[in-house]
mmCIF file of C-alpha atoms in Angstrom:
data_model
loop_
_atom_site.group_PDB
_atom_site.id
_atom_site.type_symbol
_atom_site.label_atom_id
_atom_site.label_comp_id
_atom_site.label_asym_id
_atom_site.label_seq_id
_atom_site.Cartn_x
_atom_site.Cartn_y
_atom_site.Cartn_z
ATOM 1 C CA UNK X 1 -20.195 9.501 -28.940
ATOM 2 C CA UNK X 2 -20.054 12.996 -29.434
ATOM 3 C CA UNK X 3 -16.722 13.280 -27.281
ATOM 4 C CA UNK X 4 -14.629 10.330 -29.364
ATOM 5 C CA UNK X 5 -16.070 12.240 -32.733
ATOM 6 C CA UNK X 6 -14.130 15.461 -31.910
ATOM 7 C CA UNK X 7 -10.802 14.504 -33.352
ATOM 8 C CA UNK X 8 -8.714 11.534 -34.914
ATOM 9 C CA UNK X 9 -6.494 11.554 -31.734
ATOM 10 C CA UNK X 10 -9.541 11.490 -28.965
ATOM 11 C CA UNK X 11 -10.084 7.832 -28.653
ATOM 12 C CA UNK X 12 -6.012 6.981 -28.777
ATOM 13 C CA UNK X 13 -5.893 10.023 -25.815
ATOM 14 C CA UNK X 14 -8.782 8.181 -24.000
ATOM 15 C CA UNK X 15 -6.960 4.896 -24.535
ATOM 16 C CA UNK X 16 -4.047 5.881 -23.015
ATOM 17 C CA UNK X 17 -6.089 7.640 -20.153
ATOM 18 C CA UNK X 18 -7.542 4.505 -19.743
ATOM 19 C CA UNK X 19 -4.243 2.805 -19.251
ATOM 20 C CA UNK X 20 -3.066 4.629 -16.477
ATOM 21 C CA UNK X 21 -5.878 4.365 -14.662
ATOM 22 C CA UNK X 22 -6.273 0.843 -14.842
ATOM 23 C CA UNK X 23 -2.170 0.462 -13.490
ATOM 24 C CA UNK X 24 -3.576 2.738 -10.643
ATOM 25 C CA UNK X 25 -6.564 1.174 -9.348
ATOM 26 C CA UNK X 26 -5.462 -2.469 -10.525
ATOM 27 C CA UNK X 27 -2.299 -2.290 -8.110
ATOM 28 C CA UNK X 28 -3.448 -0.013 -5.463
ATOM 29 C CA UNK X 29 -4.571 -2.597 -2.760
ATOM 30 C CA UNK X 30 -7.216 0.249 -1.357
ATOM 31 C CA UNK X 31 -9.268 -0.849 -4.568
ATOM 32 C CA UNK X 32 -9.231 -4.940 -4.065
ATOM 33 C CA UNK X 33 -6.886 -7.656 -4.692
ATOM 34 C CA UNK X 34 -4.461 -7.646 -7.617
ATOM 35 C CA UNK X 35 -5.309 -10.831 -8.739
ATOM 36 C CA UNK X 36 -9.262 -10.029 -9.334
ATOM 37 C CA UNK X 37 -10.622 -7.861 -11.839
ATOM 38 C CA UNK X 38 -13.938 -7.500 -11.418
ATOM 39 C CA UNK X 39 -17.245 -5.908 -12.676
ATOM 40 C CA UNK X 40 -17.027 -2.584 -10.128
ATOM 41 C CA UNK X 41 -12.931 -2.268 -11.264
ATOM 42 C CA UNK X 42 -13.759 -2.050 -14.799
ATOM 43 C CA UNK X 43 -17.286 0.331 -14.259
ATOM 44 C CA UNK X 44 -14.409 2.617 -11.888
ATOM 45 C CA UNK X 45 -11.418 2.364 -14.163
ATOM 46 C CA UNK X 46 -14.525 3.320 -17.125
ATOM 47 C CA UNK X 47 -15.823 5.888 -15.303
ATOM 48 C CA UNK X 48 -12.768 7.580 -13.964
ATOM 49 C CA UNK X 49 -11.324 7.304 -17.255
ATOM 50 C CA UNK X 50 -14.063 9.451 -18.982
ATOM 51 C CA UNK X 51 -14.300 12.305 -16.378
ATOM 52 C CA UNK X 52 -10.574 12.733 -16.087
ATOM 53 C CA UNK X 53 -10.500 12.600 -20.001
ATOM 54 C CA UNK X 54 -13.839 15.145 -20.157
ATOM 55 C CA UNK X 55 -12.396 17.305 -17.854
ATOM 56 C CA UNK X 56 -8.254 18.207 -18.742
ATOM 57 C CA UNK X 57 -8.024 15.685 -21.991
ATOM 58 C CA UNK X 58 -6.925 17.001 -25.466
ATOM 59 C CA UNK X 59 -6.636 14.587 -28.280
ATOM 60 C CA UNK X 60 -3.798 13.163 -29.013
ATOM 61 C CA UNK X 61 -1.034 14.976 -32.142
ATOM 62 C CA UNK X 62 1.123 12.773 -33.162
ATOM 63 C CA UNK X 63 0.508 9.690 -34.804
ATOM 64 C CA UNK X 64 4.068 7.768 -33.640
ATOM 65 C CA UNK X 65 2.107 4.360 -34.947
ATOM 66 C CA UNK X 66 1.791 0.961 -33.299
ATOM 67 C CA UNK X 67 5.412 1.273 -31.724
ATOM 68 C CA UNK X 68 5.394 5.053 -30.687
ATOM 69 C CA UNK X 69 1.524 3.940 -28.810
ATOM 70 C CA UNK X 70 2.833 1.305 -27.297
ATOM 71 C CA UNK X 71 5.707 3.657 -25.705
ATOM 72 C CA UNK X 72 3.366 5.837 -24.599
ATOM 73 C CA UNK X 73 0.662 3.272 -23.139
ATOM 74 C CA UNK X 74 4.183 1.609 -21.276
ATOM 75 C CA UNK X 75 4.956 5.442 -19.620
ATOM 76 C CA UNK X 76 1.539 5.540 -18.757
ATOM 77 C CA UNK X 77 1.258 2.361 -16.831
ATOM 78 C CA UNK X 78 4.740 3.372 -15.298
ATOM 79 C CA UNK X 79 2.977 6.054 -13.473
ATOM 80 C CA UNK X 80 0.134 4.756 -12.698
ATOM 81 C CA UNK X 81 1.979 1.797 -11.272
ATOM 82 C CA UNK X 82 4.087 4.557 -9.435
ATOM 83 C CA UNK X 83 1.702 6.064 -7.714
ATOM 84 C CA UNK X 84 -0.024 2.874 -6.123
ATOM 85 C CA UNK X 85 3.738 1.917 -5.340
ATOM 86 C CA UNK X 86 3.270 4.926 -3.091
ATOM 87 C CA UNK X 87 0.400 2.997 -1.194
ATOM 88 C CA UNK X 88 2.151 -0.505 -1.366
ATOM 89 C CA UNK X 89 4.922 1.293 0.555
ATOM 90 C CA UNK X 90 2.893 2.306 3.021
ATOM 91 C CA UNK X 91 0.885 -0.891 3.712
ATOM 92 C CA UNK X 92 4.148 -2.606 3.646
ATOM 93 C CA UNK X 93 4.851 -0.522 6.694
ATOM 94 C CA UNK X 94 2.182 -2.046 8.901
ATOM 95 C CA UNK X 95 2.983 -5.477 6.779
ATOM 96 C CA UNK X 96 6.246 -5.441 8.493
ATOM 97 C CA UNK X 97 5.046 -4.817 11.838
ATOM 98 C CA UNK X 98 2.242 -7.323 11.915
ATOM 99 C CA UNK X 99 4.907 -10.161 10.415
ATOM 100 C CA UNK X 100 7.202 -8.740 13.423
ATOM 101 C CA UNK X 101 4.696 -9.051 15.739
ATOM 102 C CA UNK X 102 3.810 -12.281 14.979
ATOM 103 C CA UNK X 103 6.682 -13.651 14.335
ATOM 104 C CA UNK X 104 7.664 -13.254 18.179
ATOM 105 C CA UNK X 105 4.321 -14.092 19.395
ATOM 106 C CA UNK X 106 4.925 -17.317 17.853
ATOM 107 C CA UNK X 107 1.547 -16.742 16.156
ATOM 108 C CA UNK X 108 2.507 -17.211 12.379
ATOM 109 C CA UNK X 109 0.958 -20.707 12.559
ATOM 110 C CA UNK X 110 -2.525 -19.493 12.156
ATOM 111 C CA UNK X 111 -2.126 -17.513 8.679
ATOM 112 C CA UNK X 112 -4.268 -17.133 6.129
ATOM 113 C CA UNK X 113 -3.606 -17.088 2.060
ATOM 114 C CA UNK X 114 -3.391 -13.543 0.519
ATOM 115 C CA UNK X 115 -4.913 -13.853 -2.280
ATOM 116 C CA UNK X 116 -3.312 -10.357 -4.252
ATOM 117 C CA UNK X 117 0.226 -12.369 -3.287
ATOM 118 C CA UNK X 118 -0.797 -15.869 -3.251
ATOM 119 C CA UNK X 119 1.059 -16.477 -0.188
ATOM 120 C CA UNK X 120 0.256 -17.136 3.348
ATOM 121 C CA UNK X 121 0.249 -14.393 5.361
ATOM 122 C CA UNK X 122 -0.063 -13.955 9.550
ATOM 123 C CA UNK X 123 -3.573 -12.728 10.868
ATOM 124 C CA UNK X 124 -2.441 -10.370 12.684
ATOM 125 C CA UNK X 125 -0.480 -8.657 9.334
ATOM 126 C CA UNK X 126 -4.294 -8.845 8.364
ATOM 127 C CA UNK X 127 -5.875 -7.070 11.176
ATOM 128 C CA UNK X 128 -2.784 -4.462 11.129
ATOM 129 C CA UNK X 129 -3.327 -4.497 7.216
ATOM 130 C CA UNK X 130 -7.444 -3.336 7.363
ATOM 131 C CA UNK X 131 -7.700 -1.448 10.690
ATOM 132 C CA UNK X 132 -4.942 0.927 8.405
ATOM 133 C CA UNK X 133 -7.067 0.383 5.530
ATOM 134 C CA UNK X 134 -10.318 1.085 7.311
ATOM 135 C CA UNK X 135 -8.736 4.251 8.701
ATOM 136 C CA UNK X 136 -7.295 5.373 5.138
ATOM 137 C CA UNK X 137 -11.247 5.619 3.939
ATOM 138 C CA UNK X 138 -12.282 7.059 7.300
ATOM 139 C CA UNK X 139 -9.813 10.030 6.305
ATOM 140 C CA UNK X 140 -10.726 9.847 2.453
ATOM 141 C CA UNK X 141 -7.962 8.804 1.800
ATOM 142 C CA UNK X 142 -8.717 7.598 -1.437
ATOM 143 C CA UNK X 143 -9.799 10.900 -2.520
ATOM 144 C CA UNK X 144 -6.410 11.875 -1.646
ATOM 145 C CA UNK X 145 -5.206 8.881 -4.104
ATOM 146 C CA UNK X 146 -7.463 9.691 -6.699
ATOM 147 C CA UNK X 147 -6.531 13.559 -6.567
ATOM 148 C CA UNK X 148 -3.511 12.534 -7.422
ATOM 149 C CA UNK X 149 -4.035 10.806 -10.482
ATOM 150 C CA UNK X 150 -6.189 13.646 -11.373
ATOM 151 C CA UNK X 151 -3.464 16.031 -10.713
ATOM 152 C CA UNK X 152 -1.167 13.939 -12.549
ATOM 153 C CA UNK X 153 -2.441 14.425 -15.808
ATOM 154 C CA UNK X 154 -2.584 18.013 -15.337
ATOM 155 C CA UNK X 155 1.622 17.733 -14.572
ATOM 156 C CA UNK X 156 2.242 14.856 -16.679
ATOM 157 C CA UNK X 157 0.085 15.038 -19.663
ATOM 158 C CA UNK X 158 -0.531 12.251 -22.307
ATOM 159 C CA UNK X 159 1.146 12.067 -25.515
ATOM 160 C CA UNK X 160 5.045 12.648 -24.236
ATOM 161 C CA UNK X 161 7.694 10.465 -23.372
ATOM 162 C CA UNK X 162 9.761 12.429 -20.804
ATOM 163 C CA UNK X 163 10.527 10.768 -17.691
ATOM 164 C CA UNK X 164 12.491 11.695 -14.884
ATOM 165 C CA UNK X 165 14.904 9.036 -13.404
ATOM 166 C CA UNK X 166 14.527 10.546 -10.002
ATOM 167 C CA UNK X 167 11.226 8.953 -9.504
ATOM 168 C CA UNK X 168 13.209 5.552 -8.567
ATOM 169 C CA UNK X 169 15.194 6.967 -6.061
ATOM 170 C CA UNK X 170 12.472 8.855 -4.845
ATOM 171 C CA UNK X 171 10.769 5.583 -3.966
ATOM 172 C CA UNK X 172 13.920 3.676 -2.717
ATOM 173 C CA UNK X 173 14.096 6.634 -0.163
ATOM 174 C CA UNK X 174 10.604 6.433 0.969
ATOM 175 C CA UNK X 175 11.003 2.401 1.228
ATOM 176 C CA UNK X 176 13.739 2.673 3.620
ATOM 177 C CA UNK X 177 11.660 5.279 5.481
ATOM 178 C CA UNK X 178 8.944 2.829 5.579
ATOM 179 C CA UNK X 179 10.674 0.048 6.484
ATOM 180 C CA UNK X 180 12.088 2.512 9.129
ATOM 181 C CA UNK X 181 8.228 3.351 9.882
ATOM 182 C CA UNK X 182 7.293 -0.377 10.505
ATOM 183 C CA UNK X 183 9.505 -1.472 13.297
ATOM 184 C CA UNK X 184 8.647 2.027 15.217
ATOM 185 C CA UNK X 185 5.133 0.602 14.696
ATOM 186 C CA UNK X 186 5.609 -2.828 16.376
ATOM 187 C CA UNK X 187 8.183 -1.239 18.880
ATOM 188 C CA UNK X 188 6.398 -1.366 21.772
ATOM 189 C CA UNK X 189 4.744 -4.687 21.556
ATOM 190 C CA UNK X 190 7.890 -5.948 20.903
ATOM 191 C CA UNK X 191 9.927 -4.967 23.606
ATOM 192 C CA UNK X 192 7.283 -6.570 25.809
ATOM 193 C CA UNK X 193 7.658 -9.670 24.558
ATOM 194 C CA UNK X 194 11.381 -9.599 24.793
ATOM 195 C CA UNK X 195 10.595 -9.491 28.422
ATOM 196 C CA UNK X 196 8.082 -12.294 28.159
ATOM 197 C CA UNK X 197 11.386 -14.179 26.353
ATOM 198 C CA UNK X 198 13.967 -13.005 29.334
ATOM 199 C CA UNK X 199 10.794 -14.356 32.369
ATOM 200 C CA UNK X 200 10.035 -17.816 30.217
ATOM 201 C CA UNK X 201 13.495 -18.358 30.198
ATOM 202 C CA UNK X 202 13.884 -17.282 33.637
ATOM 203 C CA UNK X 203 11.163 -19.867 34.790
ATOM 204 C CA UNK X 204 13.625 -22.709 32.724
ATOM 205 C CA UNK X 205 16.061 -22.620 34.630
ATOM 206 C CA UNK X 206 14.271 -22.278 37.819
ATOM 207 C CA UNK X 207 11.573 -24.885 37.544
ATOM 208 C CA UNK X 208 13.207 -27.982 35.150
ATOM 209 C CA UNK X 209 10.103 -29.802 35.240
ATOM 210 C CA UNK X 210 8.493 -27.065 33.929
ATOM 211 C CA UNK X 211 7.196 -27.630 30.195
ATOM 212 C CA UNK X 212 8.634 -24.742 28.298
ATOM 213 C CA UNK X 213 7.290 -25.201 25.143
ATOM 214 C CA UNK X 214 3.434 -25.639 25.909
ATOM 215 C CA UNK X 215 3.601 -22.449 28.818
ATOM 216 C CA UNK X 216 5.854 -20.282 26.727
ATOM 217 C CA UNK X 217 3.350 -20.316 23.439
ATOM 218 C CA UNK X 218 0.877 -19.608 25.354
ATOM 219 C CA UNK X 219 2.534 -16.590 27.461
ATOM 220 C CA UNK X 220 3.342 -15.149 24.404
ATOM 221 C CA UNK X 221 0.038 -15.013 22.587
ATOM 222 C CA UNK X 222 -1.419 -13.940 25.791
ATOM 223 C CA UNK X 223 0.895 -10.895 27.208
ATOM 224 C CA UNK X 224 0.777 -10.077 22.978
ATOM 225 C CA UNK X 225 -3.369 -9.430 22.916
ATOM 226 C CA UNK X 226 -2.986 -7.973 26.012
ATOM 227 C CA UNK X 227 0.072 -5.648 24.608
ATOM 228 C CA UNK X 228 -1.863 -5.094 20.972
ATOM 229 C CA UNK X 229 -4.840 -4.083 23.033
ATOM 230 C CA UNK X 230 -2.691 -1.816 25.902
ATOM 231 C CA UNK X 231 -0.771 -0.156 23.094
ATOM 232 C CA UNK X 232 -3.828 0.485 20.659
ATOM 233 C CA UNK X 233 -4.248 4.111 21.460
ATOM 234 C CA UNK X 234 -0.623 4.277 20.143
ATOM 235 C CA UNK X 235 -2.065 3.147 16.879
ATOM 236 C CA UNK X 236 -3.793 6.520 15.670
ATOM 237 C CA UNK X 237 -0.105 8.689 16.116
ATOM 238 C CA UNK X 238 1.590 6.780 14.297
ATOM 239 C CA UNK X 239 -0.711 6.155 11.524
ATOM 240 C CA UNK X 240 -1.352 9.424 11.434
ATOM 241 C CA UNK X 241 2.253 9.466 10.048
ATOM 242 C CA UNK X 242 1.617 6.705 7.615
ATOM 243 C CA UNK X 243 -1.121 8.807 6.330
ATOM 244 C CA UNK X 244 1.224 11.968 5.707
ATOM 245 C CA UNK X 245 3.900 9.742 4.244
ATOM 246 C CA UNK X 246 1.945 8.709 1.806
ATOM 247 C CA UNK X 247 1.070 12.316 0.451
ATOM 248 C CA UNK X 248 4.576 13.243 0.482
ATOM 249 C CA UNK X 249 5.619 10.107 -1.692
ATOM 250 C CA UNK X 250 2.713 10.518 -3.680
ATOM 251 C CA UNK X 251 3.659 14.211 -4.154
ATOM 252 C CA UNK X 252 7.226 13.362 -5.024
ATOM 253 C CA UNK X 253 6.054 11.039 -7.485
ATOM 254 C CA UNK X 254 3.788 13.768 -9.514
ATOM 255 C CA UNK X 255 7.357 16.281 -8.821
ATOM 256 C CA UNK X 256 9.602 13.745 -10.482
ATOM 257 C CA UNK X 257 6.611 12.784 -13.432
ATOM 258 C CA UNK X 258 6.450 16.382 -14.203
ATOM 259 C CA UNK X 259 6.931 17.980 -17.630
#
């Protein structure tokens, strides 16, 4: 109580705070699904909302009205909502090379229903999805997130509508790069099962009365565990890289927030 009694502008500050914390940890999936808002999101977004406040907020000065708040609360969810883009981007990455991987596996059949997309997605986009999250909180990762919104605030503070327009192509660049990042990741177990394609239809056209379909499925899904498994120590290289990428987008988002 004491801290909203300091000035007129302290609980407006806080409000908009609040707001860019809640587009941060509502769309970064390290925090849950998008589509569920639930009892230990709010405490977090509370929480995090008063220390960041308590520690580098001043109250807001002008009084722009209902309009000139609203502006401000819609910059603040714009960079909030920038930097879990970062993350998104990222995940996407290993998104791209579990849909790849199943794809030619011929595994997409057994999916399961995302529920921060409402759509079905492979299982093996959601073991590539948590083994990257599970090794983004082995790091601390998220402290590395959350430093960033802290840091944010110090570069971008509350109350001011400047905005750099180099943000978006900041984040086109790092989505290419990502895409990029995502076929590099499913490389190798690819190219195995491009052989596995070239030997099934090898075996064709030698043996006719050979069924195709039923031996072929199951060739792929097996010489693709055995490849996933085989190529796992590959995994920690080149999310290693995932895991810098992310600080340099995340870092070029607080550059082009700045001022």
């Amino acid at each position: 109580m004491e801290l909203l009694g300091q000035a007129p502008g302290t609980l407006a500050a806080l409000g908009l705070y609040g707001v860019r914390v809640s587009a941060l940890i509502l769309a970064a999936p390290l925090f849950g699904t998008a589509s569920s808002f639930s009892g230990h999101r709010v405490g977090l977004i509370a929480v995090l909302s008063l220390a960041l406040y308590a520690a580098s907020g001043t109250p807001l000065r002008s009084d722009g009205g209902p309009l000139g708040f609203a502006a401000l609360a819609l910059r603040e969810t714009l960079i909030g909502l920038s930097l879990a883009f970062v993350l998104q981007i990222v995940v996407m990455a290993v998104r791209v090379a579990g849909e790849m991987i199943g794809q030619e596996m011929a595994f997409n059949m057994a999916t399961m229903v995302d529920p921060a997309t409402g759509v079905n997605t492979p299982l093996i986009t959601q073991i590539h999805e948590s083994l990257f999250l599970i090794g983004l909180l082995a790091i601390d990762g998220h402290h590395v997130l959350l430093r960033a919104l802290a840091d944010s605030f110090a570069r971008a503070p509350v109350g001011t509508l400047g905005f750099d327009g180099g943000l978006v192509e900041g984040l086109q660049r790092l989505f290419g790069e990502m895409f990029a990042a995502g076929l590099t990741f499913a490389a190798p177990v690819l190219v195995l099962l491009f052989l596995v394609s070239l030997v099934i239809g090898l075996l064709a056209r030698a043996v006719p009365q050979l069924n195709v379909l039923e031996v072929g499925f199951t060739l792929r899904i097996a010489a693709a565990l055995v490849a996933m498994y085989a190529f796992a120590p590959l995994l920690a290289p080149a999310m290693e890289r995932l895991f810098g990428a992310m600080a340099v987008g995340l870092d070029g988002v607080l550059a082009a927030v700045e001022g």
